[in-house]
């Protein structure tokens, strides 16, 4: 038998084990809900991005089933050949209206939307000015584009300005930030960055994956929350988090979206969503537009849970959103906190390097609109118990 050419990877895995950072996947045995069964244990679930609880909403399920019966289970092709169904176009029109832009293109995921867009519009002669905590999909898109990448310290618009002042006026520039940062839950410096984009003639792009369905009127996102409609050229959102299904989208002008139809590689070279996914997303938009009380419930739960963690004495960073980190420091301590919480019936995922800085490992919590007060109080009681046990509070 020939030696396994991949055996060097075992060394990497052993090193993760030694550092206490090796993770097995937690298996969800039933539905993605506020209390769910993971690895055979019933736990209060603080680890999903299911902000509004839409993954199991009866209206979404009904529309998905109806679309499956009517149109089948798959689209059968990439969008540019035979895989553009009328329901895909209907979803793009609805999303454009929702985001108050001319047009929208839907991708298979938020990751594909970010990476595919940045890689499509930039070349090696261009430059990206990017917040240091921007999502991996933005970073990968920048790398694929071969543009120069200039990183500014988190939310530091003055530092971004210094970078911009040093660049040739003629060079094409993309200024890019997350709307909500996925690990810290704080908001991008949108108004200040929009000012810079106008002053220096940059393309302004915001990844609103965690803001759509959460911030702004009816969940229109941080562009709406900050009142910067018309000042952001490229808005990205996902259909995989608050919307409860799967996918990503890019909103902007009609010519820009038509360009992406021609050049964004995930759009050209990967099959489009099953019709059930598009139907589910349309039902979710109906809920955002007509039943916004669900978003208010999310915020009530967010305020309650955040205040509870703070009053227990945890370091919850600078979060302004339903994502609340409980910062532990050392990776192994964050993992221990997460594991002990799980044993006590609370699922809050531990996050360590390289997802966050080495000394900022944490467990990350996200409440949803569907958590009850009893569930959240149960979680807080166990955070108190386990936090004391591991010496964090
Ligand atoms: C900030 C941010 N952008 C983009 C994505 C990618 O979205 P999706 O899960 O739809 O691929 C994520 C999700 O993990 C995210 O947190």
mmCIF file of C-alpha atoms and ligand atoms in Angstrom:
data_model
loop_
_atom_site.group_PDB
_atom_site.id
_atom_site.type_symbol
_atom_site.label_atom_id
_atom_site.label_comp_id
_atom_site.label_asym_id
_atom_site.label_seq_id
_atom_site.Cartn_x
_atom_site.Cartn_y
_atom_site.Cartn_z
ATOM 1 C CA UNK A 1 0.000 0.000 0.000
ATOM 2 C CA UNK A 2 1.369 3.452 -0.820
ATOM 3 C CA UNK A 3 1.908 5.876 2.084
ATOM 4 C CA UNK A 4 -0.998 8.312 2.598
ATOM 5 C CA UNK A 5 0.133 11.613 1.010
ATOM 6 C CA UNK A 6 -2.318 13.438 3.290
ATOM 7 C CA UNK A 7 -0.864 12.037 6.524
ATOM 8 C CA UNK A 8 0.776 15.404 7.301
ATOM 9 C CA UNK A 9 -2.714 16.653 8.155
ATOM 10 C CA UNK A 10 -2.813 14.316 11.162
ATOM 11 C CA UNK A 11 -0.028 16.398 12.709
ATOM 12 C CA UNK A 12 -2.201 19.496 12.350
ATOM 13 C CA UNK A 13 -5.148 17.717 13.947
ATOM 14 C CA UNK A 14 -2.971 16.440 16.808
ATOM 15 C CA UNK A 15 -1.804 19.969 17.438
ATOM 16 C CA UNK A 16 -5.430 21.174 17.636
ATOM 17 C CA UNK A 17 -6.189 18.359 20.105
ATOM 18 C CA UNK A 18 -3.208 19.334 22.276
ATOM 19 C CA UNK A 19 -4.372 22.964 22.372
ATOM 20 C CA UNK A 20 -7.924 21.913 23.356
ATOM 21 C CA UNK A 21 -9.211 23.363 20.046
ATOM 22 C CA UNK A 22 -10.293 20.158 18.283
ATOM 23 C CA UNK A 23 -14.036 20.245 17.623
ATOM 24 C CA UNK A 24 -16.428 17.515 16.614
ATOM 25 C CA UNK A 25 -19.481 18.697 14.751
ATOM 26 C CA UNK A 26 -22.566 18.986 16.901
ATOM 27 C CA UNK A 27 -25.404 17.081 15.261
ATOM 28 C CA UNK A 28 -28.891 18.588 15.268
ATOM 29 C CA UNK A 29 -31.359 15.723 15.635
ATOM 30 C CA UNK A 30 -34.556 17.685 14.994
ATOM 31 C CA UNK A 31 -35.463 21.252 13.958
ATOM 32 C CA UNK A 32 -33.389 24.437 14.184
ATOM 33 C CA UNK A 33 -35.443 25.939 17.024
ATOM 34 C CA UNK A 34 -35.013 27.887 20.286
ATOM 35 C CA UNK A 35 -34.804 24.614 22.206
ATOM 36 C CA UNK A 36 -33.445 21.800 20.071
ATOM 37 C CA UNK A 37 -31.820 18.384 20.338
ATOM 38 C CA UNK A 38 -28.109 18.420 19.557
ATOM 39 C CA UNK A 39 -26.082 15.224 20.055
ATOM 40 C CA UNK A 40 -29.113 13.642 21.715
ATOM 41 C CA UNK A 41 -29.415 16.367 24.374
ATOM 42 C CA UNK A 42 -32.184 18.949 24.694
ATOM 43 C CA UNK A 43 -30.524 22.373 24.890
ATOM 44 C CA UNK A 44 -31.490 26.032 24.803
ATOM 45 C CA UNK A 45 -30.002 26.946 21.456
ATOM 46 C CA UNK A 46 -27.988 30.184 21.402
ATOM 47 C CA UNK A 47 -25.872 29.236 18.400
ATOM 48 C CA UNK A 48 -27.992 29.631 15.284
ATOM 49 C CA UNK A 49 -28.395 32.658 13.016
ATOM 50 C CA UNK A 50 -32.122 31.945 12.908
ATOM 51 C CA UNK A 51 -32.867 35.435 14.267
ATOM 52 C CA UNK A 52 -36.591 35.440 13.612
ATOM 53 C CA UNK A 53 -37.235 31.729 14.022
ATOM 54 C CA UNK A 54 -38.258 31.497 10.362
ATOM 55 C CA UNK A 55 -36.508 28.144 9.717
ATOM 56 C CA UNK A 56 -39.615 26.418 11.073
ATOM 57 C CA UNK A 57 -42.323 29.000 10.354
ATOM 58 C CA UNK A 58 -45.503 27.270 9.090
ATOM 59 C CA UNK A 59 -46.062 29.833 6.307
ATOM 60 C CA UNK A 60 -42.564 29.304 4.916
ATOM 61 C CA UNK A 61 -42.872 25.527 5.084
ATOM 62 C CA UNK A 62 -46.235 25.666 3.316
ATOM 63 C CA UNK A 63 -44.850 27.822 0.466
ATOM 64 C CA UNK A 64 -41.780 25.570 0.090
ATOM 65 C CA UNK A 65 -43.989 22.484 -0.180
ATOM 66 C CA UNK A 66 -46.345 24.134 -2.661
ATOM 67 C CA UNK A 67 -43.404 25.262 -4.859
ATOM 68 C CA UNK A 68 -41.876 21.777 -4.736
ATOM 69 C CA UNK A 69 -45.167 20.212 -5.831
ATOM 70 C CA UNK A 70 -45.644 22.729 -8.624
ATOM 71 C CA UNK A 71 -42.069 23.162 -9.932
ATOM 72 C CA UNK A 72 -40.094 20.134 -8.689
ATOM 73 C CA UNK A 73 -37.113 19.803 -6.385
ATOM 74 C CA UNK A 74 -34.343 21.336 -8.487
ATOM 75 C CA UNK A 75 -33.655 23.994 -11.095
ATOM 76 C CA UNK A 76 -31.534 21.644 -13.185
ATOM 77 C CA UNK A 77 -29.026 24.185 -14.454
ATOM 78 C CA UNK A 78 -26.948 27.252 -13.762
ATOM 79 C CA UNK A 79 -28.784 30.552 -14.100
ATOM 80 C CA UNK A 80 -27.103 31.496 -17.388
ATOM 81 C CA UNK A 81 -28.128 28.324 -19.219
ATOM 82 C CA UNK A 82 -31.542 26.873 -18.308
ATOM 83 C CA UNK A 83 -31.693 27.436 -14.534
ATOM 84 C CA UNK A 84 -33.423 30.826 -14.304
ATOM 85 C CA UNK A 85 -36.996 30.100 -13.236
ATOM 86 C CA UNK A 86 -39.751 32.705 -13.053
ATOM 87 C CA UNK A 87 -39.717 32.354 -9.267
ATOM 88 C CA UNK A 88 -36.005 33.306 -9.147
ATOM 89 C CA UNK A 89 -36.819 36.509 -11.054
ATOM 90 C CA UNK A 90 -39.794 37.197 -8.772
ATOM 91 C CA UNK A 91 -37.513 36.900 -5.736
ATOM 92 C CA UNK A 92 -34.965 39.299 -7.246
ATOM 93 C CA UNK A 93 -37.701 41.853 -7.965
ATOM 94 C CA UNK A 94 -39.106 41.560 -4.451
ATOM 95 C CA UNK A 95 -35.662 41.903 -2.853
ATOM 96 C CA UNK A 96 -34.866 44.982 -4.949
ATOM 97 C CA UNK A 97 -38.101 46.625 -3.759
ATOM 98 C CA UNK A 98 -37.337 45.607 -0.164
ATOM 99 C CA UNK A 99 -33.803 47.039 -0.305
ATOM 100 C CA UNK A 100 -34.973 50.135 -2.214
ATOM 101 C CA UNK A 101 -32.522 49.570 -5.079
ATOM 102 C CA UNK A 102 -32.953 49.209 -8.864
ATOM 103 C CA UNK A 103 -32.060 45.551 -9.065
ATOM 104 C CA UNK A 104 -30.868 42.447 -7.224
ATOM 105 C CA UNK A 105 -29.056 39.244 -8.165
ATOM 106 C CA UNK A 106 -29.452 36.164 -5.980
ATOM 107 C CA UNK A 107 -26.509 33.827 -5.370
ATOM 108 C CA UNK A 108 -26.386 30.321 -3.896
ATOM 109 C CA UNK A 109 -25.057 31.675 -0.579
ATOM 110 C CA UNK A 110 -23.941 34.870 1.095
ATOM 111 C CA UNK A 111 -20.383 33.611 0.771
ATOM 112 C CA UNK A 112 -20.773 33.261 -3.000
ATOM 113 C CA UNK A 113 -22.401 36.713 -3.195
ATOM 114 C CA UNK A 114 -19.485 38.461 -1.476
ATOM 115 C CA UNK A 115 -16.639 36.512 -3.025
ATOM 116 C CA UNK A 116 -18.226 36.407 -6.484
ATOM 117 C CA UNK A 117 -18.979 40.126 -6.554
ATOM 118 C CA UNK A 118 -15.633 41.463 -5.349
ATOM 119 C CA UNK A 119 -13.736 39.099 -7.654
ATOM 120 C CA UNK A 120 -15.906 40.107 -10.624
ATOM 121 C CA UNK A 121 -15.597 43.869 -10.370
ATOM 122 C CA UNK A 122 -11.907 44.330 -9.470
ATOM 123 C CA UNK A 123 -8.618 43.595 -11.233
ATOM 124 C CA UNK A 124 -4.982 43.560 -10.170
ATOM 125 C CA UNK A 125 -4.734 47.286 -10.875
ATOM 126 C CA UNK A 126 -7.382 48.159 -8.276
ATOM 127 C CA UNK A 127 -7.302 48.470 -4.504
ATOM 128 C CA UNK A 128 -9.611 47.361 -1.687
ATOM 129 C CA UNK A 129 -9.754 49.269 1.582
ATOM 130 C CA UNK A 130 -11.186 46.774 4.062
ATOM 131 C CA UNK A 131 -12.068 46.688 7.788
ATOM 132 C CA UNK A 132 -9.778 44.217 9.582
ATOM 133 C CA UNK A 133 -12.747 42.194 10.876
ATOM 134 C CA UNK A 134 -14.575 41.823 7.565
ATOM 135 C CA UNK A 135 -15.995 38.384 6.805
ATOM 136 C CA UNK A 136 -13.859 35.630 5.262
ATOM 137 C CA UNK A 137 -15.950 35.686 2.073
ATOM 138 C CA UNK A 138 -14.965 39.322 1.475
ATOM 139 C CA UNK A 139 -11.319 38.495 2.099
ATOM 140 C CA UNK A 140 -11.456 35.557 -0.311
ATOM 141 C CA UNK A 141 -13.137 37.731 -2.960
ATOM 142 C CA UNK A 142 -10.378 40.318 -2.566
ATOM 143 C CA UNK A 143 -7.706 37.633 -2.944
ATOM 144 C CA UNK A 144 -9.379 36.179 -6.020
ATOM 145 C CA UNK A 145 -9.575 39.610 -7.635
ATOM 146 C CA UNK A 146 -5.781 40.067 -7.235
ATOM 147 C CA UNK A 147 -6.404 43.701 -6.281
ATOM 148 C CA UNK A 148 -4.126 45.240 -3.648
ATOM 149 C CA UNK A 149 -5.636 44.905 -0.164
ATOM 150 C CA UNK A 150 -5.245 47.676 2.405
ATOM 151 C CA UNK A 151 -6.680 46.796 5.799
ATOM 152 C CA UNK A 152 -7.746 49.479 8.275
ATOM 153 C CA UNK A 153 -8.116 48.839 12.044
ATOM 154 C CA UNK A 154 -11.622 47.843 13.076
ATOM 155 C CA UNK A 155 -14.147 50.665 12.489
ATOM 156 C CA UNK A 156 -11.351 53.244 12.296
ATOM 157 C CA UNK A 157 -12.521 55.642 9.576
ATOM 158 C CA UNK A 158 -9.620 58.014 10.297
ATOM 159 C CA UNK A 159 -7.165 55.221 9.517
ATOM 160 C CA UNK A 160 -9.113 54.424 6.331
ATOM 161 C CA UNK A 161 -8.810 58.096 5.395
ATOM 162 C CA UNK A 162 -5.036 58.017 5.880
ATOM 163 C CA UNK A 163 -4.828 54.992 3.566
ATOM 164 C CA UNK A 164 -7.030 56.700 0.953
ATOM 165 C CA UNK A 165 -4.959 59.885 1.035
ATOM 166 C CA UNK A 166 -1.879 57.844 0.101
ATOM 167 C CA UNK A 167 -3.470 56.283 -3.003
ATOM 168 C CA UNK A 168 -3.371 57.716 -6.551
ATOM 169 C CA UNK A 169 -6.598 59.556 -7.409
ATOM 170 C CA UNK A 170 -6.868 57.608 -10.661
ATOM 171 C CA UNK A 171 -6.781 54.154 -9.040
ATOM 172 C CA UNK A 172 -10.151 52.349 -8.714
ATOM 173 C CA UNK A 173 -10.990 51.840 -5.041
ATOM 174 C CA UNK A 174 -13.470 49.620 -3.219
ATOM 175 C CA UNK A 175 -14.239 50.623 0.380
ATOM 176 C CA UNK A 176 -15.829 47.714 2.165
ATOM 177 C CA UNK A 177 -17.266 46.892 5.583
ATOM 178 C CA UNK A 178 -19.590 44.457 7.257
ATOM 179 C CA UNK A 179 -22.843 46.094 8.402
ATOM 180 C CA UNK A 180 -22.868 43.916 11.539
ATOM 181 C CA UNK A 181 -19.653 42.112 12.458
ATOM 182 C CA UNK A 182 -20.413 38.453 12.867
ATOM 183 C CA UNK A 183 -18.197 37.638 15.838
ATOM 184 C CA UNK A 184 -18.504 40.850 17.875
ATOM 185 C CA UNK A 185 -22.006 41.995 16.976
ATOM 186 C CA UNK A 186 -20.988 45.646 16.590
ATOM 187 C CA UNK A 187 -21.928 47.844 13.621
ATOM 188 C CA UNK A 188 -19.709 49.040 10.780
ATOM 189 C CA UNK A 189 -18.789 52.743 10.653
ATOM 190 C CA UNK A 190 -21.231 53.305 7.786
ATOM 191 C CA UNK A 191 -21.900 57.076 7.815
ATOM 192 C CA UNK A 192 -18.193 57.946 8.176
ATOM 193 C CA UNK A 193 -17.200 55.432 5.486
ATOM 194 C CA UNK A 194 -19.893 56.748 3.124
ATOM 195 C CA UNK A 195 -18.429 60.247 3.595
ATOM 196 C CA UNK A 196 -14.984 58.879 2.700
ATOM 197 C CA UNK A 197 -16.309 57.011 -0.332
ATOM 198 C CA UNK A 198 -17.802 60.259 -1.632
ATOM 199 C CA UNK A 199 -14.690 62.319 -0.873
ATOM 200 C CA UNK A 200 -12.274 59.855 -2.505
ATOM 201 C CA UNK A 201 -14.514 58.505 -5.275
ATOM 202 C CA UNK A 202 -14.610 54.925 -3.946
ATOM 203 C CA UNK A 203 -17.128 52.201 -4.688
ATOM 204 C CA UNK A 204 -18.897 51.700 -1.339
ATOM 205 C CA UNK A 205 -19.862 48.125 -0.392
ATOM 206 C CA UNK A 206 -21.603 46.801 2.743
ATOM 207 C CA UNK A 207 -22.088 43.167 3.708
ATOM 208 C CA UNK A 208 -25.374 43.172 5.611
ATOM 209 C CA UNK A 209 -25.579 39.414 6.201
ATOM 210 C CA UNK A 210 -26.382 39.787 9.903
ATOM 211 C CA UNK A 211 -28.363 43.012 9.550
ATOM 212 C CA UNK A 212 -31.023 42.022 7.030
ATOM 213 C CA UNK A 213 -34.196 41.114 8.902
ATOM 214 C CA UNK A 214 -32.724 42.589 12.080
ATOM 215 C CA UNK A 215 -31.878 46.324 11.648
ATOM 216 C CA UNK A 216 -33.762 49.144 9.937
ATOM 217 C CA UNK A 217 -37.449 49.456 9.074
ATOM 218 C CA UNK A 218 -38.959 45.979 8.508
ATOM 219 C CA UNK A 219 -35.414 44.589 8.704
ATOM 220 C CA UNK A 220 -34.051 46.452 5.674
ATOM 221 C CA UNK A 221 -30.573 46.450 7.211
ATOM 222 C CA UNK A 222 -27.914 48.910 8.322
ATOM 223 C CA UNK A 223 -28.243 51.111 5.222
ATOM 224 C CA UNK A 224 -31.789 51.846 6.357
ATOM 225 C CA UNK A 225 -30.811 51.963 10.050
ATOM 226 C CA UNK A 226 -28.183 54.666 9.384
ATOM 227 C CA UNK A 227 -30.282 56.448 6.742
ATOM 228 C CA UNK A 228 -27.621 56.068 4.027
ATOM 229 C CA UNK A 229 -29.866 54.912 1.169
ATOM 230 C CA UNK A 230 -28.338 55.949 -2.164
ATOM 231 C CA UNK A 231 -24.834 56.252 -0.664
ATOM 232 C CA UNK A 232 -23.905 52.543 -0.743
ATOM 233 C CA UNK A 233 -23.248 51.196 -4.241
ATOM 234 C CA UNK A 234 -23.226 47.512 -3.359
ATOM 235 C CA UNK A 235 -25.375 45.940 -0.654
ATOM 236 C CA UNK A 236 -24.982 42.246 0.124
ATOM 237 C CA UNK A 237 -27.454 40.263 2.192
ATOM 238 C CA UNK A 238 -28.074 36.627 3.009
ATOM 239 C CA UNK A 239 -31.177 34.524 2.814
ATOM 240 C CA UNK A 240 -29.573 32.026 5.220
ATOM 241 C CA UNK A 241 -29.857 33.854 8.516
ATOM 242 C CA UNK A 242 -32.903 35.990 9.478
ATOM 243 C CA UNK A 243 -34.692 34.899 6.292
ATOM 244 C CA UNK A 244 -34.362 31.305 7.486
ATOM 245 C CA UNK A 245 -33.529 29.521 4.215
ATOM 246 C CA UNK A 246 -30.389 29.644 2.044
ATOM 247 C CA UNK A 247 -28.705 32.054 -0.320
ATOM 248 C CA UNK A 248 -27.189 35.479 -0.714
ATOM 249 C CA UNK A 249 -28.001 38.516 -2.808
ATOM 250 C CA UNK A 250 -26.441 41.675 -4.131
ATOM 251 C CA UNK A 251 -28.463 44.870 -4.517
ATOM 252 C CA UNK A 252 -27.464 47.854 -6.654
ATOM 253 C CA UNK A 253 -28.028 49.596 -9.961
ATOM 254 C CA UNK A 254 -29.447 47.700 -12.948
ATOM 255 C CA UNK A 255 -26.231 47.880 -15.067
ATOM 256 C CA UNK A 256 -24.153 46.658 -12.118
ATOM 257 C CA UNK A 257 -26.469 43.676 -11.572
ATOM 258 C CA UNK A 258 -26.440 42.917 -15.313
ATOM 259 C CA UNK A 259 -22.655 42.954 -15.210
ATOM 260 C CA UNK A 260 -22.752 40.378 -12.381
ATOM 261 C CA UNK A 261 -25.133 38.242 -14.501
ATOM 262 C CA UNK A 262 -22.297 38.139 -17.062
ATOM 263 C CA UNK A 263 -19.191 37.962 -14.907
ATOM 264 C CA UNK A 264 -19.810 36.717 -11.340
ATOM 265 C CA UNK A 265 -18.389 33.216 -11.413
ATOM 266 C CA UNK A 266 -20.672 31.522 -8.831
ATOM 267 C CA UNK A 267 -23.645 32.838 -10.846
ATOM 268 C CA UNK A 268 -22.210 31.491 -14.092
ATOM 269 C CA UNK A 269 -20.760 28.198 -12.905
ATOM 270 C CA UNK A 270 -22.955 26.843 -10.092
ATOM 271 C CA UNK A 271 -26.559 25.640 -10.205
ATOM 272 C CA UNK A 272 -29.305 27.952 -8.987
ATOM 273 C CA UNK A 273 -31.564 27.367 -5.984
ATOM 274 C CA UNK A 274 -34.352 24.826 -5.997
ATOM 275 C CA UNK A 275 -37.672 26.640 -6.484
ATOM 276 C CA UNK A 276 -38.647 25.791 -2.889
ATOM 277 C CA UNK A 277 -35.829 28.017 -1.618
ATOM 278 C CA UNK A 278 -37.007 30.992 -3.675
ATOM 279 C CA UNK A 279 -40.610 30.399 -2.550
ATOM 280 C CA UNK A 280 -39.510 30.211 1.101
ATOM 281 C CA UNK A 281 -37.671 33.525 0.779
ATOM 282 C CA UNK A 282 -40.721 35.185 -0.779
ATOM 283 C CA UNK A 283 -42.820 34.020 2.186
ATOM 284 C CA UNK A 284 -40.169 35.399 4.567
ATOM 285 C CA UNK A 285 -40.326 38.800 2.832
ATOM 286 C CA UNK A 286 -44.121 38.795 3.288
ATOM 287 C CA UNK A 287 -43.543 38.322 7.018
ATOM 288 C CA UNK A 288 -40.936 41.108 7.252
ATOM 289 C CA UNK A 289 -43.218 43.486 5.368
ATOM 290 C CA UNK A 290 -46.519 42.622 7.067
ATOM 291 C CA UNK A 291 -45.638 41.229 10.511
ATOM 292 C CA UNK A 292 -42.741 43.387 11.761
ATOM 293 C CA UNK A 293 -43.714 42.666 15.413
ATOM 294 C CA UNK A 294 -41.528 39.574 15.074
ATOM 295 C CA UNK A 295 -38.478 41.858 14.746
ATOM 296 C CA UNK A 296 -39.517 43.764 17.879
ATOM 297 C CA UNK A 297 -39.685 40.446 19.777
ATOM 298 C CA UNK A 298 -36.115 39.711 18.681
ATOM 299 C CA UNK A 299 -34.991 43.056 20.089
ATOM 300 C CA UNK A 300 -36.894 42.602 23.381
ATOM 301 C CA UNK A 301 -35.143 39.265 23.874
ATOM 302 C CA UNK A 302 -31.814 40.801 22.871
ATOM 303 C CA UNK A 303 -32.105 43.583 25.453
ATOM 304 C CA UNK A 304 -33.137 41.148 28.194
ATOM 305 C CA UNK A 305 -30.335 38.659 27.543
ATOM 306 C CA UNK A 306 -27.567 41.219 27.059
ATOM 307 C CA UNK A 307 -28.505 43.027 30.269
ATOM 308 C CA UNK A 308 -28.535 39.677 32.095
ATOM 309 C CA UNK A 309 -25.047 38.695 30.930
ATOM 310 C CA UNK A 310 -23.663 42.134 31.760
ATOM 311 C CA UNK A 311 -25.170 42.152 35.236
ATOM 312 C CA UNK A 312 -23.545 38.774 35.916
ATOM 313 C CA UNK A 313 -20.200 40.452 35.232
ATOM 314 C CA UNK A 314 -19.245 38.895 31.876
ATOM 315 C CA UNK A 315 -17.184 40.783 29.316
ATOM 316 C CA UNK A 316 -19.617 41.071 26.389
ATOM 317 C CA UNK A 317 -17.493 43.404 24.253
ATOM 318 C CA UNK A 318 -19.125 46.209 22.275
ATOM 319 C CA UNK A 319 -22.036 44.380 20.686
ATOM 320 C CA UNK A 320 -24.988 46.434 19.418
ATOM 321 C CA UNK A 321 -26.939 43.539 17.914
ATOM 322 C CA UNK A 322 -28.484 40.171 18.915
ATOM 323 C CA UNK A 323 -24.977 38.660 18.586
ATOM 324 C CA UNK A 324 -23.466 38.859 22.074
ATOM 325 C CA UNK A 325 -19.988 37.432 22.650
ATOM 326 C CA UNK A 326 -18.923 36.284 26.103
ATOM 327 C CA UNK A 327 -15.212 36.871 25.900
ATOM 328 C CA UNK A 328 -13.053 34.321 27.713
ATOM 329 C CA UNK A 329 -9.557 35.135 26.354
ATOM 330 C CA UNK A 330 -7.713 31.807 25.946
ATOM 331 C CA UNK A 331 -9.080 29.426 23.294
ATOM 332 C CA UNK A 332 -9.109 26.448 25.649
ATOM 333 C CA UNK A 333 -11.050 28.406 28.296
ATOM 334 C CA UNK A 334 -13.713 29.417 25.756
ATOM 335 C CA UNK A 335 -14.063 25.786 24.679
ATOM 336 C CA UNK A 336 -14.319 24.639 28.303
ATOM 337 C CA UNK A 337 -17.027 27.224 28.988
ATOM 338 C CA UNK A 338 -18.924 26.118 25.900
ATOM 339 C CA UNK A 339 -18.605 22.405 26.739
ATOM 340 C CA UNK A 340 -19.736 22.839 30.338
ATOM 341 C CA UNK A 341 -22.689 24.987 29.284
ATOM 342 C CA UNK A 342 -23.686 22.269 26.849
ATOM 343 C CA UNK A 343 -23.606 19.661 29.625
ATOM 344 C CA UNK A 344 -25.925 21.947 31.609
ATOM 345 C CA UNK A 345 -28.355 22.306 28.679
ATOM 346 C CA UNK A 346 -27.198 25.507 26.923
ATOM 347 C CA UNK A 347 -25.651 25.484 23.460
ATOM 348 C CA UNK A 348 -23.362 28.504 22.943
ATOM 349 C CA UNK A 349 -20.588 27.707 20.480
ATOM 350 C CA UNK A 350 -16.981 28.346 21.465
ATOM 351 C CA UNK A 351 -15.036 30.394 18.899
ATOM 352 C CA UNK A 352 -11.245 30.576 18.874
ATOM 353 C CA UNK A 353 -8.310 31.449 16.605
ATOM 354 C CA UNK A 354 -8.211 31.756 13.582
ATOM 355 C CA UNK A 355 -11.881 32.876 13.536
ATOM 356 C CA UNK A 356 -11.088 35.498 16.203
ATOM 357 C CA UNK A 357 -7.791 36.857 17.604
ATOM 358 C CA UNK A 358 -5.815 34.397 19.801
ATOM 359 C CA UNK A 359 -6.479 36.320 23.031
ATOM 360 C CA UNK A 360 -10.147 37.045 22.269
ATOM 361 C CA UNK A 361 -11.638 33.541 22.210
ATOM 362 C CA UNK A 362 -15.244 33.535 23.285
ATOM 363 C CA UNK A 363 -18.532 31.786 23.310
ATOM 364 C CA UNK A 364 -20.880 33.499 20.934
ATOM 365 C CA UNK A 365 -24.560 33.816 21.768
ATOM 366 C CA UNK A 366 -27.429 34.773 19.481
ATOM 367 C CA UNK A 367 -30.950 35.034 20.813
ATOM 368 C CA UNK A 368 -33.932 34.710 18.498
ATOM 369 C CA UNK A 369 -37.454 36.130 18.420
ATOM 370 C CA UNK A 370 -38.797 32.724 19.409
ATOM 371 C CA UNK A 371 -36.885 32.214 22.674
ATOM 372 C CA UNK A 372 -39.177 32.431 25.689
ATOM 373 C CA UNK A 373 -38.210 34.356 28.820
ATOM 374 C CA UNK A 374 -37.959 31.021 30.671
ATOM 375 C CA UNK A 375 -35.471 29.701 28.114
ATOM 376 C CA UNK A 376 -33.351 32.839 28.326
ATOM 377 C CA UNK A 377 -33.457 32.867 32.146
ATOM 378 C CA UNK A 378 -32.428 29.194 32.181
ATOM 379 C CA UNK A 379 -29.473 30.107 29.942
ATOM 380 C CA UNK A 380 -28.486 33.042 32.200
ATOM 381 C CA UNK A 381 -28.678 30.878 35.340
ATOM 382 C CA UNK A 382 -26.335 28.368 33.755
ATOM 383 C CA UNK A 383 -23.960 31.047 32.466
ATOM 384 C CA UNK A 384 -23.717 32.213 36.078
ATOM 385 C CA UNK A 385 -23.081 28.700 37.410
ATOM 386 C CA UNK A 386 -20.507 27.715 34.774
ATOM 387 C CA UNK A 387 -18.913 31.179 34.563
ATOM 388 C CA UNK A 388 -18.101 30.966 38.303
ATOM 389 C CA UNK A 389 -16.897 27.397 37.986
ATOM 390 C CA UNK A 390 -14.349 28.260 35.254
ATOM 391 C CA UNK A 391 -13.309 31.470 37.009
ATOM 392 C CA UNK A 392 -14.645 33.982 34.458
ATOM 393 C CA UNK A 393 -16.886 35.864 36.886
HETATM 394 C C1 LIG B 1 -20.748 38.718 7.757
HETATM 395 C C2 LIG B 1 -21.095 37.522 6.932
HETATM 396 N N1 LIG B 1 -21.101 37.634 5.591
HETATM 397 C C3 LIG B 1 -21.401 36.595 4.795
HETATM 398 C C4 LIG B 1 -21.709 35.354 5.339
HETATM 399 C C5 LIG B 1 -21.998 34.210 4.413
HETATM 400 O O1 LIG B 1 -23.370 33.972 4.370
HETATM 401 P P1 LIG B 1 -23.933 32.537 3.997
HETATM 402 O O2 LIG B 1 -23.951 31.718 5.239
HETATM 403 O O3 LIG B 1 -25.280 32.830 3.437
HETATM 404 O O4 LIG B 1 -23.014 31.958 2.974
HETATM 405 C C6 LIG B 1 -21.727 35.192 6.708
HETATM 406 C C7 LIG B 1 -22.127 33.882 7.297
HETATM 407 O O5 LIG B 1 -21.549 33.068 7.783
HETATM 408 C C8 LIG B 1 -21.399 36.288 7.539
HETATM 409 O O6 LIG B 1 -21.354 36.145 8.862
#
